[in-house]
Coordinates of C-alpha atoms in Angstrom, one line a residue:
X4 CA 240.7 -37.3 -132.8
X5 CA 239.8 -33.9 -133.8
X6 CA 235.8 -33.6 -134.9
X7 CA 235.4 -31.5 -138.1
X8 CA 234.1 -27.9 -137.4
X9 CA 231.6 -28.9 -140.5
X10 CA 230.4 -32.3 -138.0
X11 CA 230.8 -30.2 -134.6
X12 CA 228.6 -27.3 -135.2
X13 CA 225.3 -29.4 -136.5
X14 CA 225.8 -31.7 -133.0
X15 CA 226.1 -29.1 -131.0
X16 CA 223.0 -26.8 -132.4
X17 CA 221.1 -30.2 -132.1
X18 CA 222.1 -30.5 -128.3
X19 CA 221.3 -27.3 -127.2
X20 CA 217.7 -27.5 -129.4
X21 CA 217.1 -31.0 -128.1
X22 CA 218.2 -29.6 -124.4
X23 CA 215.4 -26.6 -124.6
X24 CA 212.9 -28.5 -126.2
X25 CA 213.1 -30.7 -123.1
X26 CA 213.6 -27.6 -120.7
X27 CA 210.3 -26.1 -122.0
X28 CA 208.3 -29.6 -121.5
X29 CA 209.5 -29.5 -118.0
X30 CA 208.0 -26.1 -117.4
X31 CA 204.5 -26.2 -116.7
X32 CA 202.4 -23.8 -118.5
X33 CA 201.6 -20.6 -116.4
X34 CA 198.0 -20.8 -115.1
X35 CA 195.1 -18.6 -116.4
X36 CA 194.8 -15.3 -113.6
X37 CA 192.1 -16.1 -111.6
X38 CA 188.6 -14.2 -111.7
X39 CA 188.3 -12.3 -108.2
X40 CA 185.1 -11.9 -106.5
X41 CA 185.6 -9.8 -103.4
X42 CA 182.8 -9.5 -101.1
X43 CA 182.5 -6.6 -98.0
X44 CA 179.7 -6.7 -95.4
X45 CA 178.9 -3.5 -93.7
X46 CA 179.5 -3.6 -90.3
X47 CA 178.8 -7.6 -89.5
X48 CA 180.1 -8.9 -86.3
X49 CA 182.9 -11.2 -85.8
X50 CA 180.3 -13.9 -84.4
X51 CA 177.2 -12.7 -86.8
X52 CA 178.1 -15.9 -89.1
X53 CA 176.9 -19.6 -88.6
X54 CA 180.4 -21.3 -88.6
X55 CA 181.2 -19.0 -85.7
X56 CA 178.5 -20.0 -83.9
X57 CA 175.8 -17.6 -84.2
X58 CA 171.5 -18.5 -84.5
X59 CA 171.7 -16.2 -87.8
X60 CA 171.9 -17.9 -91.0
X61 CA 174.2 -18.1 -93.2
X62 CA 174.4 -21.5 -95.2
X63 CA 176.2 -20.1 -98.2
X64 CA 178.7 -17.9 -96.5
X65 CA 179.2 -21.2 -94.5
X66 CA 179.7 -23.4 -97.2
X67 CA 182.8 -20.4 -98.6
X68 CA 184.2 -21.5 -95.4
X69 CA 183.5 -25.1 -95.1
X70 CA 185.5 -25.4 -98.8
X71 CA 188.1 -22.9 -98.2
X72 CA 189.9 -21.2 -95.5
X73 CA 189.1 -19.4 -92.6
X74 CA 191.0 -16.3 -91.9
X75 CA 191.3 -16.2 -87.9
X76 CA 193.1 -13.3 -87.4
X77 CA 192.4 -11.0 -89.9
X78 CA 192.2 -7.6 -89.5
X79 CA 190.4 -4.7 -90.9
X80 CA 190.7 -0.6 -90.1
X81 CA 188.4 0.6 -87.3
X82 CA 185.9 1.8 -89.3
X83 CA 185.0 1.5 -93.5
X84 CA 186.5 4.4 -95.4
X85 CA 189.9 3.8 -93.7
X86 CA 189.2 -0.4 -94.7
X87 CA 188.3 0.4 -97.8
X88 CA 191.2 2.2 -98.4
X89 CA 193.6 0.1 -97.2
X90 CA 192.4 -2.8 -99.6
X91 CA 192.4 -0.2 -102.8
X92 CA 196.1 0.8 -101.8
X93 CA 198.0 -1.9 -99.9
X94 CA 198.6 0.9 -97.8
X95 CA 198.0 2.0 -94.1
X96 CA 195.6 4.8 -94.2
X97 CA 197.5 7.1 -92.3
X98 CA 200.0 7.4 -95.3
X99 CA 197.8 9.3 -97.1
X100 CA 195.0 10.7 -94.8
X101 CA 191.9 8.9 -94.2
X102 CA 193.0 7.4 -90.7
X103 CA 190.4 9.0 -89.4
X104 CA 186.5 8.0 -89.1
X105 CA 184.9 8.2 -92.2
X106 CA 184.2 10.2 -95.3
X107 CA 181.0 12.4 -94.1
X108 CA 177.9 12.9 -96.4
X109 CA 179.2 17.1 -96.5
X110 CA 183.0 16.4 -97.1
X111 CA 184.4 16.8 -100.5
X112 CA 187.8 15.0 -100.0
X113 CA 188.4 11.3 -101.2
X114 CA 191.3 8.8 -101.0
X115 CA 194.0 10.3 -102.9
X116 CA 194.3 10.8 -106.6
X117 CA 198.3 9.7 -106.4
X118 CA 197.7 6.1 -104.9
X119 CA 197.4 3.5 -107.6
X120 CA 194.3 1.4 -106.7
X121 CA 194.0 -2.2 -106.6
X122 CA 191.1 -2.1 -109.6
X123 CA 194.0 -0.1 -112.0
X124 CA 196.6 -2.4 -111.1
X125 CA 194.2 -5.8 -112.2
X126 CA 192.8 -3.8 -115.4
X127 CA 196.5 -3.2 -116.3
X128 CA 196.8 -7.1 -116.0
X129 CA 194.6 -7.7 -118.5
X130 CA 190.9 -7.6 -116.1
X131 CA 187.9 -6.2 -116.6
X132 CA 186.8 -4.3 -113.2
X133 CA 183.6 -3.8 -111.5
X134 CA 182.3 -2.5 -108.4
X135 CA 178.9 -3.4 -107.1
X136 CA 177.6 -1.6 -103.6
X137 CA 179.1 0.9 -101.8
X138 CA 182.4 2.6 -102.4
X139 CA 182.7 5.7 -99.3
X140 CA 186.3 6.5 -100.6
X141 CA 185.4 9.9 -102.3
X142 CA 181.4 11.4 -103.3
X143 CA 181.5 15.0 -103.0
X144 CA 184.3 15.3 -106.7
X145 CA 183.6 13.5 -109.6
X146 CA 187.4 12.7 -109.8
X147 CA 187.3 10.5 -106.5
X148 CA 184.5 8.3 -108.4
X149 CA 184.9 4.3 -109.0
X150 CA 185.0 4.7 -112.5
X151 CA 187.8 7.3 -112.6
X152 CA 189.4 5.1 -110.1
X153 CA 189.9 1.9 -112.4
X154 CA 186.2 0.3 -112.4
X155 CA 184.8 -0.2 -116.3
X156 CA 181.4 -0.6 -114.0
X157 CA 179.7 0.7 -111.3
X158 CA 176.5 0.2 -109.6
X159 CA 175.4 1.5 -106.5
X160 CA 176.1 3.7 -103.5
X161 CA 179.0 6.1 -103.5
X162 CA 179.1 6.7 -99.6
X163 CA 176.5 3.9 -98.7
X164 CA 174.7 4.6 -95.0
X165 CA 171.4 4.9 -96.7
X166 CA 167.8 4.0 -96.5
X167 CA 167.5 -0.3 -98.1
X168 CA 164.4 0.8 -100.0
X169 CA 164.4 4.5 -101.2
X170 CA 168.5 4.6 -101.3
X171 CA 168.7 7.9 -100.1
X172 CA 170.6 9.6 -97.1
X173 CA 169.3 12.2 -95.4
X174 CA 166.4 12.9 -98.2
X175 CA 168.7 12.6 -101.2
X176 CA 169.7 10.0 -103.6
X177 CA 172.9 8.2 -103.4
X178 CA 172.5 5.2 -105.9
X179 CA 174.1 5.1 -109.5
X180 CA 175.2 3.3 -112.3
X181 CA 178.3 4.2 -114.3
X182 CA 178.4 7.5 -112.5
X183 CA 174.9 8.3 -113.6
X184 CA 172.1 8.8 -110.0
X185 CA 169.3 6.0 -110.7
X186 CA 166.3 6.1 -108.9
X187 CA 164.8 2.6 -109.0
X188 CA 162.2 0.5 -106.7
X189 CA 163.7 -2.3 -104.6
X190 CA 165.7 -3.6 -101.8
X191 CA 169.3 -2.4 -101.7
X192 CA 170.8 -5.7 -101.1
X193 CA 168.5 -8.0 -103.6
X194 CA 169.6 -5.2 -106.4
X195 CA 173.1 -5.3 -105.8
X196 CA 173.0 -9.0 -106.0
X197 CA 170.8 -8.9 -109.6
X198 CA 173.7 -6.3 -110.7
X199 CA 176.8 -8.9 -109.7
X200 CA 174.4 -12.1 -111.2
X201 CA 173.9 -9.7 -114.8
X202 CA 177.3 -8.6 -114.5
X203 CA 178.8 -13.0 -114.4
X204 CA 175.9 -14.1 -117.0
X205 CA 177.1 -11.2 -119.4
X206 CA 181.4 -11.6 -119.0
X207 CA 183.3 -12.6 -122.0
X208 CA 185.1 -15.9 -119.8
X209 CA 188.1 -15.3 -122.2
X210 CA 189.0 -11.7 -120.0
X211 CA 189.5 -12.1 -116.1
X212 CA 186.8 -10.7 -113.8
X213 CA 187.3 -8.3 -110.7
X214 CA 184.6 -7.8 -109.2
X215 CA 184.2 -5.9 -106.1
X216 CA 180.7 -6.7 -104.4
X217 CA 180.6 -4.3 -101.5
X218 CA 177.1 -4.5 -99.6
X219 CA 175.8 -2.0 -97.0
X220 CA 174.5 -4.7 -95.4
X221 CA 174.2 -4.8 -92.4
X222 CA 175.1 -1.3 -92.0
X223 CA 172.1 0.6 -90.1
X224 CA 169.5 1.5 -90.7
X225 CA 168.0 -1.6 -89.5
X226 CA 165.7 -2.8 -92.7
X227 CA 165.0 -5.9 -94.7
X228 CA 162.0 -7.2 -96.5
X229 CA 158.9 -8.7 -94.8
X230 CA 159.8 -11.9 -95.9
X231 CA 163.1 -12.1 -94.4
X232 CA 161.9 -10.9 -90.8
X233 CA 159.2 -13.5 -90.8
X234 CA 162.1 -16.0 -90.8
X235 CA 163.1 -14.4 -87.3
X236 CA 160.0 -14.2 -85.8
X237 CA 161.2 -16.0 -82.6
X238 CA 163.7 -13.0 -82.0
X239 CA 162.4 -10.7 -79.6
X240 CA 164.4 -7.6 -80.2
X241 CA 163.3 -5.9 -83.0
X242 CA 167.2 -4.5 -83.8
X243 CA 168.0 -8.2 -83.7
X244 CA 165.6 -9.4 -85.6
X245 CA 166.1 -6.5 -88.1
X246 CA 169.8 -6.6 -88.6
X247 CA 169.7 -11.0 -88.5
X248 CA 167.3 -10.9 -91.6
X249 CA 169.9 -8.3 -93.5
X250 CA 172.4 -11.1 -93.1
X251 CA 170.6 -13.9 -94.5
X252 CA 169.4 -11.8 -97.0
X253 CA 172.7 -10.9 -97.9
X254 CA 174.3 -14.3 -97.7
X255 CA 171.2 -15.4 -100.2
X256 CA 172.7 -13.0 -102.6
X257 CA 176.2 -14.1 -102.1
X258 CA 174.8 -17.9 -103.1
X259 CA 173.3 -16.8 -106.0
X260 CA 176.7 -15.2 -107.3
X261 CA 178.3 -18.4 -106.2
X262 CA 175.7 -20.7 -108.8
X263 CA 175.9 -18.0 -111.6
X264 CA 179.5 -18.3 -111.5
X265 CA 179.0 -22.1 -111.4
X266 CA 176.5 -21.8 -114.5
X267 CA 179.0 -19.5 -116.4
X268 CA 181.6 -22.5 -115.6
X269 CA 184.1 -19.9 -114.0
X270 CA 183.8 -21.4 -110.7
X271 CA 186.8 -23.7 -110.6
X272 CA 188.9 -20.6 -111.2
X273 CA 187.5 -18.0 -109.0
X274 CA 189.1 -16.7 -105.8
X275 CA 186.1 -15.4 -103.4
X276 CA 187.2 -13.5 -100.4
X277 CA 184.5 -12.5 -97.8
X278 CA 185.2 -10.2 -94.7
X279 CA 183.6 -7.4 -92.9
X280 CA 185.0 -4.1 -93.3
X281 CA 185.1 -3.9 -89.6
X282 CA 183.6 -4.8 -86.2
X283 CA 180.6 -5.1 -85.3
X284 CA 179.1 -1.8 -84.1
X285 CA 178.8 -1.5 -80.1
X286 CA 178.5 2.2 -79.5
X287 CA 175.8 4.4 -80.5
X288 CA 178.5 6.8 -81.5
X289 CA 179.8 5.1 -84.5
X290 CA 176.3 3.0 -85.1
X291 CA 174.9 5.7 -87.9
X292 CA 174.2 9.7 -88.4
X293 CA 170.2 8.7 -87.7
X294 CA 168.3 8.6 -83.8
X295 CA 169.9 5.9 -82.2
X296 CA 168.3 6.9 -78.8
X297 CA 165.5 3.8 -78.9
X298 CA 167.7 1.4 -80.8
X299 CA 169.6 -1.9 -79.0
X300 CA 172.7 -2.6 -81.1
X301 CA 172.1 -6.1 -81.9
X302 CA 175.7 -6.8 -83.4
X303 CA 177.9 -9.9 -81.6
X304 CA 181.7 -9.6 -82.1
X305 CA 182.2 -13.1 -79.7
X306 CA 185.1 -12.9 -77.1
X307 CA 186.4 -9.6 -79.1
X308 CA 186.3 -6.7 -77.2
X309 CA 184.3 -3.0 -77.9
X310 CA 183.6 -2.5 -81.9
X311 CA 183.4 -0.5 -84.8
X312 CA 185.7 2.7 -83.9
X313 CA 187.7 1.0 -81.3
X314 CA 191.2 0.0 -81.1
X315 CA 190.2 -3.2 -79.1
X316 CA 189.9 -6.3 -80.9
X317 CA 186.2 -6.2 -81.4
X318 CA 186.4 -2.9 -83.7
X319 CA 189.6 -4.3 -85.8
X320 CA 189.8 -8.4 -86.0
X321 CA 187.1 -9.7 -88.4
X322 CA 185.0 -12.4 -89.8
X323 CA 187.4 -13.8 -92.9
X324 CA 187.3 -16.4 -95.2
X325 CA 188.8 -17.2 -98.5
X326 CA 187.4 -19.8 -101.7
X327 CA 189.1 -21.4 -104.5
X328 CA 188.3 -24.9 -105.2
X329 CA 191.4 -26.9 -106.2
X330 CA 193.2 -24.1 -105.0
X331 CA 192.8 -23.4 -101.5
X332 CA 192.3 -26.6 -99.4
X333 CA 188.6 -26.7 -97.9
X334 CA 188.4 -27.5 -94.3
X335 CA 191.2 -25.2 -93.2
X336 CA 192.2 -22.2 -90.7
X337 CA 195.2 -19.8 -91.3
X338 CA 195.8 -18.6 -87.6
X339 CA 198.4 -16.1 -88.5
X340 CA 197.6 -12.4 -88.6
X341 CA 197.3 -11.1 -92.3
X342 CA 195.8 -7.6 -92.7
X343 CA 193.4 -5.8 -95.2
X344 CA 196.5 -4.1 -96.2
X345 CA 197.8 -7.9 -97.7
X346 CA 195.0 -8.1 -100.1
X347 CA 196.2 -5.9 -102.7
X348 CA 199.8 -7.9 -103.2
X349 CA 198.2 -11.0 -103.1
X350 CA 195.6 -10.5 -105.7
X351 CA 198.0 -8.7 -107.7
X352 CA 200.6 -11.3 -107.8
X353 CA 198.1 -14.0 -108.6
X354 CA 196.5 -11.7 -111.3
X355 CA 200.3 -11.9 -112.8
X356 CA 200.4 -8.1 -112.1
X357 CA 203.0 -5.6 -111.4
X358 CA 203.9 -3.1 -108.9
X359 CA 205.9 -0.4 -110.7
X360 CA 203.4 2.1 -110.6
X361 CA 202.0 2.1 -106.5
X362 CA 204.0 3.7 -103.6
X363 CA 205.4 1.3 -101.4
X364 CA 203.0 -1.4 -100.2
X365 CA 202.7 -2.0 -96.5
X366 CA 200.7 -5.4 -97.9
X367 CA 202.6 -8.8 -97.7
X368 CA 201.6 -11.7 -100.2
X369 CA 200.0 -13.9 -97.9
X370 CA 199.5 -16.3 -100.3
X371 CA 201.6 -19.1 -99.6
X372 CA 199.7 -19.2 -95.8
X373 CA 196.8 -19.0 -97.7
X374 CA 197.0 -21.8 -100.3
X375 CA 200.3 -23.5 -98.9
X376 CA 199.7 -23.6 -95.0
X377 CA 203.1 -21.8 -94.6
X378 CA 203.2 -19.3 -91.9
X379 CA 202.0 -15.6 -92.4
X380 CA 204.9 -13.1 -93.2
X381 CA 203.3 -10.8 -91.1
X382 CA 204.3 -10.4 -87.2
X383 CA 203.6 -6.8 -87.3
X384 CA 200.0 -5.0 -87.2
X385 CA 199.2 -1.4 -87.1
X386 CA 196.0 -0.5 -86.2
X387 CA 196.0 3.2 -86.7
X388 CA 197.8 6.0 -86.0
X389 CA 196.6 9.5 -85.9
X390 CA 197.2 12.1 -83.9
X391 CA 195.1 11.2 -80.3
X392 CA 195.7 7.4 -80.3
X393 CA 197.6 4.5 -81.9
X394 CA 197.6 1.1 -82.1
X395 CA 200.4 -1.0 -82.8
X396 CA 200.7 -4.7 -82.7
X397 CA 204.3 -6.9 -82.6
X398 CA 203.9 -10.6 -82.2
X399 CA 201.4 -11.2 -79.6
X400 CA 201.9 -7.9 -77.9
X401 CA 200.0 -5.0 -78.1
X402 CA 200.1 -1.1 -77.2
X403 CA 197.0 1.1 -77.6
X404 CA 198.1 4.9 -76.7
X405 CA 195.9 7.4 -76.1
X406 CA 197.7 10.9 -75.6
X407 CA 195.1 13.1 -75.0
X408 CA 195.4 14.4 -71.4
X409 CA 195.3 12.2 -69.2
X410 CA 197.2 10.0 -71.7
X411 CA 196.7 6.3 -70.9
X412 CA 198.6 2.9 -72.3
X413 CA 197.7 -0.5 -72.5
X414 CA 199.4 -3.7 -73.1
X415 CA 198.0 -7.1 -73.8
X416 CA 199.0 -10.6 -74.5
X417 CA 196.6 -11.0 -77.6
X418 CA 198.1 -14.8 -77.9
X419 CA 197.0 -15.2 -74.0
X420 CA 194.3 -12.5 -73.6
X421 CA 192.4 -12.2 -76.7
X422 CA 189.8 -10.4 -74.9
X423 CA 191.8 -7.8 -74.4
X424 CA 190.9 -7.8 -70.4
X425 CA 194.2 -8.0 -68.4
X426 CA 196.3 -5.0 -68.7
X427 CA 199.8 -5.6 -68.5
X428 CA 201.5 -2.5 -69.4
X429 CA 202.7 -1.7 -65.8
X430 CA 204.4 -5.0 -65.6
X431 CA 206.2 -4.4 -68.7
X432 CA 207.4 -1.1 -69.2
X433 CA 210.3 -2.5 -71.9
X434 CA 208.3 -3.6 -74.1
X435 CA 205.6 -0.7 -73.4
X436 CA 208.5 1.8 -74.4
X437 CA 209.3 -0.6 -77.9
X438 CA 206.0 -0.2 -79.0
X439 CA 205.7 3.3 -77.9
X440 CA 208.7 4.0 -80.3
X441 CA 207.6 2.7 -82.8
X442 CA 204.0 4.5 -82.9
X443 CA 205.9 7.4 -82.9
X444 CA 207.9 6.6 -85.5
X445 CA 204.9 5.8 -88.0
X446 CA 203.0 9.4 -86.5
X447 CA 206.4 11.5 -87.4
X448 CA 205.5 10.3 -91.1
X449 CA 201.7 10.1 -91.3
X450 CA 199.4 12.9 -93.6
X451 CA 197.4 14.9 -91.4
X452 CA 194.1 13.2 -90.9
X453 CA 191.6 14.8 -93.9
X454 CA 188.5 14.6 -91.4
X455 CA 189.9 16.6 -89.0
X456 CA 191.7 19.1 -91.6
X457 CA 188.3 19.9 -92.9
X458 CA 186.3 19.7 -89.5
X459 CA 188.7 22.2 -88.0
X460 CA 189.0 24.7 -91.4
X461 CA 185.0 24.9 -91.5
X462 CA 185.1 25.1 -88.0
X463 CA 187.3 28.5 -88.1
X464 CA 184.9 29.5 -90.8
X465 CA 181.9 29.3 -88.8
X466 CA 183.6 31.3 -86.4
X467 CA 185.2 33.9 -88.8
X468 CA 188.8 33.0 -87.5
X469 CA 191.9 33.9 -89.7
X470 CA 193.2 30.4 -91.4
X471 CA 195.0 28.1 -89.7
X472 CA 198.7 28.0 -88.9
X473 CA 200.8 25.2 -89.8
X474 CA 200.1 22.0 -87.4
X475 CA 196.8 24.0 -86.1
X476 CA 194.4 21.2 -87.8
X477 CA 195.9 18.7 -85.6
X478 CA 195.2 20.4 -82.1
X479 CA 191.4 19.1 -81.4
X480 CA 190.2 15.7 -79.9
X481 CA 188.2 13.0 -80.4
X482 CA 186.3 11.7 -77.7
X483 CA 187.7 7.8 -78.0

């Protein structure tokens, strides 16, 4: 029987309606992008945290962790400006030139003006951005600033090693708001947590929040209120004591953050990330620019060896954890590596973001080990490359080359030597040349380390030499 075309049509317009109509039912509505709080620490060791076992407290960071995730091998950059970096771009630091130490209180350079930063990325997704504390990724140019960089706020320290109570380094003032200096009484930590409190009370809940709370703490110098070292009176060492009370009185301020967000009734869809931007300081070298000559470094980075400025697992693997209730099951421990450089895809993806405007990301979305317990994507870890050393990680073995004469190499079984204290690289010259290949791939396409550039060109000047010839900025060490 042939169906009229006049019967046909109306059937089949009400199939294919009936069929979508049950298509979209079956499709669950997309989920609100999440507000990000992203909390730094300033040089905290691995260990300086309760739930790793340390006498300094820490109830609320504790309680992050206790409801969320721990992140047991994550790893930072060996010192901030290169960390800090790496979570703004997604990208190793040695793509664009701040491999190397840190941004210094007389350099005008900053992370570079082509790199399309994590905070412009979640304001094109619809955020509102802030950043709260320290930022050390460009002072000395307006144009390197936060709020050219994709922040609609800023408060705080642009290069951050300064004094808790008068905010100045070196006898002047680093401490603003909205790119405006602000000279104000009070203790750097308790103001940055009244600025991220203000800035939760005050959000419009219908717009997503990133904010970026970065404290120097507990970056030296070694300072906190009265009130907080009473608490440690029973700790002998007065560094100790000093640098214990910074991180309970930063961990204070991180739980009052966590109950404004719980009185604003955003915390159910807030992802918190804590970390350190590095190790744990362990040489006087890299502690601060102030007289460290009478000063114990009081910092703990656990089984890890060396610190801040090191290669070792002391200066790179560090203290991690991640918060979403409902989200992110409490109680648990992703045992993968995932790398500062993962942050930016992640939060971008979940922010419903895109990624047509960065240059290639060296990030992974580490989500799914994250919320799903799936394994990390990541098997590979570089831990710098510049021009006198490099680092490179694949699997559980890993090369740190240092070619300045006499060169050395080292290999270690991170999986079977975390400590980093059995050598192996003479018994495995194989996979000693694989990862020495593949440093040198990474250093034939890195941008010549900034520090150095302008530490070398000054360095002529002073010395009324003629400018430098091509590859001439690269031909100093670094005491490692």
């Amino acid at each position: 029987m042939t169906i009229p075309t006049r019967v046909l049509a109306p059937l089949i317009l009400s199939i294919l309606l009936w069929g979508s109509a049950n298509a979209q039912q079956d499709v669950p509505a997309r989920a609100a992008p999440p507000n990000i709080v992203y909390i730094v620490s300033d040089d905290q060791g691995w260990k300086d945290v309760g739930f790793h076992g340390s006498g300094i407290r820490t109830p609320n960071i504790d309680a992050l962790a206790a409801g969320g995730v721990r992140l047991e091998q994550f790893y930072a950059q060996p010192m901030c400006t290169p960390t800090r970096a790496a979570l703004m771009t997604g990208r190793y630091p040695f793509r664009y030139g701040l491999q190397t130490a840190v941004i210094l209180s007389t350099h005008t350079y900053g992370l570079a003006l082509d790199e399309w930063l994590l905070p412009q990325a979640l304001k094109e997704a619809g955020y509102e951005t802030a950043i709260t504390g320290k930022w050390h990724l460009g002072h000395g140019d307006a144009k390197y600033w936060p709020r050219q960089r994709g922040f609609d706020h800023q408060y705080g320290p642009l290069i951050g090693e300064i004094d808790y109570f008068t905010h100045e380094q070196h006898g002047v003032l680093d401490w603003y708001r909205d790119n405006k200096p602000v000279r104000e009484p009070g203790y750097s930590t308790t103001l940055l947590g009244d600025d991220a409190v203000k800035l939760i009370e005050d959000h419009d809940t219908k717009i997503p929040l990133f904010l970026y709370l970065a404290f120097n703490a507990p970056h030296t110098p070694y300072q906190a209120p009265q009130e907080y070292l009473d608490r440690y009176m029973d700790v002998a060492d007065t560094s100790r004591r000093a640098y214990s009370a910074q991180i309970t009185a930063m961990d204070d301020q991180i739980g009052r953050v966590v109950a404004a967000l719980d009185e604003k009734k955003m915390r159910d869809n807030t992802l918190i990330v804590f970390q350190s931007d590095n190790g744990g300081t362990r040489n006087k070298m890299f502690a601060g620019e102030g007289d460290m000559s009478k000063v114990n470094i009081p910092v703990d980075n656990g089984p890890y060896r060396d610190g801040k400025g090191s290669l070792y697992e002391g200066g790179t693997r560090v203290v991690a954890i991640m918060n979403w209730p409902g989200k992110i099951k409490a109680g648990g421990t992703v045992g993968g590596m995932i790398h500062v450089v993962d942050m930016y895809p992640t939060l971008v993806g979940l922010a419903g973001g895109t990624f047509d405007r960065n240059k290639p990301l060296d990030g992974l979305d580490v989500w799914p080990a994250i919320a799903g317990g799936a394994p990390s994507p990541r098997t590979e870890v570089i831990y710098n490359v510049e021009p006198f050393r490099a680092g490179v990680r694949q699997g559980d073995w890993k090369l740190i080359w240092r070619t300045p004469l006499p060169a050395s190499v080292e290999l270690y079984n991170i999986a079977q030597d975390p400590s980093e204290k059995n050598d192996v690289a003479a018994a495995n010259p194989d996979k000693v040349a694989v990862l020495q290949k593949r440093a040198n791939e990474l250093a034939a396409t890195m941008a010549r380390p900034l520090l150095l550039q302008t530490e070398f060109q000054a360095l002529r000047g002073r010395l009324s030499l003629p400018p430098a010839l091509p590859g001439e900025e690269l031909m100093f060490d670094e005491e490692d």
